[in-house]
């Protein structure tokens, strides 16, 4: 089994799941900043040039939601997704929202050149979507608070799962948008707890991740 991942990307979700399961897999780093995702060798694996990609038993699987469901079926003892239909559906619903709404909003901040040609339009996209992204992180903060109030250990139930790994990734990305993660106290506390789980910690170490990327300037405001 191989996992193609990029440090700090959403591929952290399956990366942390595989480490948490103690699975035997080959982690293959794709350096997005060097454009390796666009090289012919990688395009032969995933023509869309994206991470993550999971290769297992001759099958090549892309897209977070599909990979998570595949891994959940392959390692059922981990119970990353709830077994009961309704709770499972709710977790997948939230996972899809993180992937199809929160994640693309950040992409508009981090890579506005994908969506507009002029510098002025790109700057406007970046500012507007940074504000939207902060509101979306606020929605995840509410989720984390509700979980805490209910005495539930993790966002998807009593076990660590994909929602926790994705929440860590999304909150971390906020630093790139000049959003202070500590401004979401319940989510920040949850992310710090998740980061200490042995499997998650191993993925963080391999990817050399720093959780808080927010850098205020000398006046105490965002640079």
CSV table of C-alpha atoms in Angstrom, one decimal:
chain,number,residue,atom,x,y,z
A,1,UNK,CA,0.0,0.0,0.0
A,2,UNK,CA,1.3,3.5,-0.9
A,3,UNK,CA,0.1,6.9,0.1
A,4,UNK,CA,1.1,9.8,-2.0
A,5,UNK,CA,1.0,12.9,0.2
A,6,UNK,CA,2.2,16.5,0.5
A,7,UNK,CA,3.3,17.9,3.8
A,8,UNK,CA,0.5,20.1,5.3
A,9,UNK,CA,-2.0,19.2,2.6
A,10,UNK,CA,-5.3,17.5,3.1
A,11,UNK,CA,-3.5,14.2,2.5
A,12,UNK,CA,-2.7,14.6,6.2
A,13,UNK,CA,-6.2,13.0,6.8
A,14,UNK,CA,-5.4,9.5,5.4
A,15,UNK,CA,-1.8,9.8,6.5
A,16,UNK,CA,-2.8,10.2,10.2
A,17,UNK,CA,-5.4,7.4,9.8
A,18,UNK,CA,-2.9,4.9,8.4
A,19,UNK,CA,-0.4,5.8,11.2
A,20,UNK,CA,-3.1,5.5,13.8
A,21,UNK,CA,-3.9,2.0,12.5
A,22,UNK,CA,-0.2,1.0,12.6
A,23,UNK,CA,-0.7,0.0,9.0
A,24,UNK,CA,2.2,-1.1,6.8
A,25,UNK,CA,2.4,1.4,4.0
A,26,UNK,CA,4.9,3.3,1.9
A,27,UNK,CA,4.6,7.1,2.3
A,28,UNK,CA,5.6,8.9,-0.9
A,29,UNK,CA,6.1,12.6,-0.6
A,30,UNK,CA,4.9,14.8,-3.4
A,31,UNK,CA,6.5,18.3,-3.3
A,32,UNK,CA,3.8,20.6,-4.5
A,33,UNK,CA,6.0,23.7,-4.2
A,34,UNK,CA,8.3,22.2,-6.7
A,35,UNK,CA,5.5,21.2,-9.1
A,36,UNK,CA,6.0,17.5,-8.8
A,37,UNK,CA,2.3,17.0,-9.0
A,38,UNK,CA,2.5,18.2,-12.6
A,39,UNK,CA,5.3,15.9,-13.7
A,40,UNK,CA,4.4,13.1,-16.2
A,41,UNK,CA,5.3,10.4,-13.7
A,42,UNK,CA,2.8,11.6,-11.1
A,43,UNK,CA,0.2,12.5,-13.8
A,44,UNK,CA,0.3,8.9,-14.8
A,45,UNK,CA,-0.8,8.0,-11.3
A,46,UNK,CA,-3.3,10.8,-10.9
A,47,UNK,CA,-4.1,12.8,-14.1
A,48,UNK,CA,-5.7,15.5,-11.9
A,49,UNK,CA,-2.3,16.2,-10.3
A,50,UNK,CA,-3.7,16.2,-6.8
A,51,UNK,CA,-3.0,14.6,-3.4
A,52,UNK,CA,-3.8,12.3,-1.7
A,53,UNK,CA,-3.6,9.2,-3.8
A,54,UNK,CA,-3.9,5.7,-2.2
A,55,UNK,CA,-2.6,2.7,-4.2
A,56,UNK,CA,-3.6,-0.6,-2.8
A,57,UNK,CA,-3.9,-4.1,-4.3
A,58,UNK,CA,-3.7,-2.7,-7.8
A,59,UNK,CA,-6.3,0.0,-7.2
A,60,UNK,CA,-5.6,3.7,-7.4
A,61,UNK,CA,-8.0,5.7,-5.2
A,62,UNK,CA,-8.2,9.5,-5.2
A,63,UNK,CA,-10.4,12.1,-3.3
A,64,UNK,CA,-10.5,12.3,0.5
A,65,UNK,CA,-14.1,11.0,1.0
A,66,UNK,CA,-13.4,7.9,-1.1
A,67,UNK,CA,-10.1,7.2,0.5
A,68,UNK,CA,-11.5,7.5,4.0
A,69,UNK,CA,-14.3,5.1,3.2
A,70,UNK,CA,-11.9,2.6,1.7
A,71,UNK,CA,-9.6,2.7,4.7
A,72,UNK,CA,-12.5,2.4,7.1
A,73,UNK,CA,-13.6,-0.7,5.3
A,74,UNK,CA,-10.1,-2.1,5.2
A,75,UNK,CA,-9.4,-1.4,8.9
A,76,UNK,CA,-12.9,-1.9,10.4
A,77,UNK,CA,-11.5,-2.4,13.9
A,78,UNK,CA,-10.4,1.2,14.0
A,79,UNK,CA,-14.0,2.4,13.7
A,80,UNK,CA,-13.0,5.7,12.1
A,81,UNK,CA,-16.6,6.0,10.9
A,82,UNK,CA,-19.5,5.1,13.1
A,83,UNK,CA,-21.1,1.7,12.5
A,84,UNK,CA,-24.7,2.9,12.8
A,85,UNK,CA,-26.3,4.3,9.7
A,86,UNK,CA,-27.4,7.7,11.0
A,87,UNK,CA,-24.2,8.7,12.9
A,88,UNK,CA,-22.1,7.4,10.0
A,89,UNK,CA,-24.1,9.5,7.6
A,90,UNK,CA,-23.7,12.6,9.7
A,91,UNK,CA,-19.9,12.1,9.9
A,92,UNK,CA,-19.7,11.7,6.1
A,93,UNK,CA,-21.9,14.7,5.7
A,94,UNK,CA,-19.5,16.9,7.7
A,95,UNK,CA,-16.5,15.3,6.0
A,96,UNK,CA,-17.9,16.2,2.6
A,97,UNK,CA,-18.6,19.8,3.7
A,98,UNK,CA,-15.1,20.2,5.0
A,99,UNK,CA,-13.8,18.9,1.6
A,100,UNK,CA,-16.2,20.7,-0.8
A,101,UNK,CA,-16.8,24.0,1.0
A,102,UNK,CA,-14.2,24.8,3.7
A,103,UNK,CA,-11.2,23.5,1.8
A,104,UNK,CA,-12.0,25.2,-1.6
A,105,UNK,CA,-12.5,28.5,0.3
A,106,UNK,CA,-9.0,28.3,1.6
A,107,UNK,CA,-7.7,27.5,-1.9
A,108,UNK,CA,-9.1,30.9,-3.0
A,109,UNK,CA,-6.9,32.5,-0.3
A,110,UNK,CA,-3.8,30.5,-0.9
A,111,UNK,CA,-3.9,30.2,-4.7
A,112,UNK,CA,-6.1,33.0,-6.0
A,113,UNK,CA,-4.2,32.9,-9.3
A,114,UNK,CA,-6.3,29.8,-10.1
A,115,UNK,CA,-9.4,31.8,-10.2
A,116,UNK,CA,-8.5,35.3,-11.5
A,117,UNK,CA,-5.9,36.7,-13.9
A,118,UNK,CA,-5.2,40.2,-12.7
A,119,UNK,CA,-3.3,41.1,-9.5
A,120,UNK,CA,-6.2,43.3,-8.3
A,121,UNK,CA,-8.8,40.5,-8.8
A,122,UNK,CA,-6.5,38.0,-7.0
A,123,UNK,CA,-6.0,40.4,-4.1
A,124,UNK,CA,-9.8,40.9,-3.8
A,125,UNK,CA,-10.4,37.1,-3.9
A,126,UNK,CA,-7.8,36.6,-1.2
A,127,UNK,CA,-9.2,39.2,1.2
A,128,UNK,CA,-12.9,38.2,0.7
A,129,UNK,CA,-12.3,34.5,1.0
A,130,UNK,CA,-10.1,34.9,4.1
A,131,UNK,CA,-13.1,36.5,5.8
A,132,UNK,CA,-15.3,33.7,4.6
A,133,UNK,CA,-12.8,31.1,5.8
A,134,UNK,CA,-12.7,32.6,9.3
A,135,UNK,CA,-16.5,32.2,9.5
A,136,UNK,CA,-16.3,28.6,8.4
A,137,UNK,CA,-13.7,27.9,11.1
A,138,UNK,CA,-16.2,29.4,13.4
A,139,UNK,CA,-18.7,26.7,12.4
A,140,UNK,CA,-16.1,24.1,13.3
A,141,UNK,CA,-15.5,25.8,16.6
A,142,UNK,CA,-19.2,25.4,17.3
A,143,UNK,CA,-18.9,21.7,16.5
A,144,UNK,CA,-16.0,21.3,18.9
A,145,UNK,CA,-17.9,23.1,21.6
A,146,UNK,CA,-21.0,20.9,21.1
A,147,UNK,CA,-18.8,17.8,21.3
A,148,UNK,CA,-17.2,19.1,24.5
A,149,UNK,CA,-20.6,20.0,26.0
A,150,UNK,CA,-21.9,16.5,25.2
A,151,UNK,CA,-18.9,14.8,26.8
A,152,UNK,CA,-17.9,13.3,23.5
A,153,UNK,CA,-14.2,12.7,22.9
A,154,UNK,CA,-13.9,13.4,19.2
A,155,UNK,CA,-15.8,15.2,16.5
A,156,UNK,CA,-17.2,12.0,15.0
A,157,UNK,CA,-17.9,10.0,18.2
A,158,UNK,CA,-15.8,8.3,20.9
A,159,UNK,CA,-12.9,7.5,18.6
A,160,UNK,CA,-10.5,9.6,16.6
A,161,UNK,CA,-11.4,9.8,13.0
A,162,UNK,CA,-11.2,11.8,9.7
A,163,UNK,CA,-13.1,14.8,11.1
A,164,UNK,CA,-10.5,15.4,13.7
A,165,UNK,CA,-7.6,15.1,11.3
A,166,UNK,CA,-9.3,17.4,8.8
A,167,UNK,CA,-10.2,20.0,11.5
A,168,UNK,CA,-6.5,20.0,12.5
A,169,UNK,CA,-5.5,20.7,8.9
A,170,UNK,CA,-8.1,23.4,8.3
A,171,UNK,CA,-7.3,25.3,11.5
A,172,UNK,CA,-3.6,25.1,10.8
A,173,UNK,CA,-4.2,26.6,7.3
A,174,UNK,CA,-5.9,29.6,9.0
A,175,UNK,CA,-2.4,30.9,9.8
A,176,UNK,CA,-1.7,31.3,6.1
A,177,UNK,CA,-4.9,33.5,5.9
A,178,UNK,CA,-3.7,35.6,8.9
A,179,UNK,CA,-6.2,33.9,11.2
A,180,UNK,CA,-5.1,33.2,14.8
A,181,UNK,CA,-6.0,29.6,15.7
A,182,UNK,CA,-6.2,30.5,19.3
A,183,UNK,CA,-9.1,32.7,18.5
A,184,UNK,CA,-11.1,29.5,18.3
A,185,UNK,CA,-10.3,28.2,21.9
A,186,UNK,CA,-12.4,25.1,21.9
A,187,UNK,CA,-11.2,24.0,18.5
A,188,UNK,CA,-7.6,24.9,19.3
A,189,UNK,CA,-7.7,22.8,22.4
A,190,UNK,CA,-9.2,19.9,20.5
A,191,UNK,CA,-6.6,20.1,17.8
A,192,UNK,CA,-3.8,20.1,20.4
A,193,UNK,CA,-5.3,17.0,22.0
A,194,UNK,CA,-5.6,15.3,18.6
A,195,UNK,CA,-2.0,16.2,17.8
A,196,UNK,CA,-0.8,14.3,20.8
A,197,UNK,CA,-2.3,11.0,19.7
A,198,UNK,CA,0.6,8.6,18.8
A,199,UNK,CA,-0.4,8.0,15.2
A,200,UNK,CA,-1.2,11.6,14.5
A,201,UNK,CA,2.0,12.7,16.1
A,202,UNK,CA,3.9,10.4,13.8
A,203,UNK,CA,2.3,11.9,10.8
A,204,UNK,CA,3.0,15.4,12.1
A,205,UNK,CA,6.7,14.4,12.6
A,206,UNK,CA,7.0,13.0,9.1
A,207,UNK,CA,5.4,16.1,7.6
A,208,UNK,CA,7.3,18.4,9.9
A,209,UNK,CA,4.2,20.4,10.7
A,210,UNK,CA,3.8,23.4,13.0
A,211,UNK,CA,0.3,23.7,14.3
A,212,UNK,CA,0.2,27.5,14.7
A,213,UNK,CA,1.3,29.3,11.6
A,214,UNK,CA,-0.1,32.7,12.6
A,215,UNK,CA,2.5,35.4,12.7
A,216,UNK,CA,1.5,38.8,14.2
A,217,UNK,CA,3.6,41.8,13.4
A,218,UNK,CA,5.4,43.9,16.0
A,219,UNK,CA,2.2,45.9,16.7
A,220,UNK,CA,0.4,42.7,17.6
A,221,UNK,CA,-1.7,42.6,14.4
A,222,UNK,CA,-1.6,40.3,11.5
A,223,UNK,CA,1.4,40.9,9.1
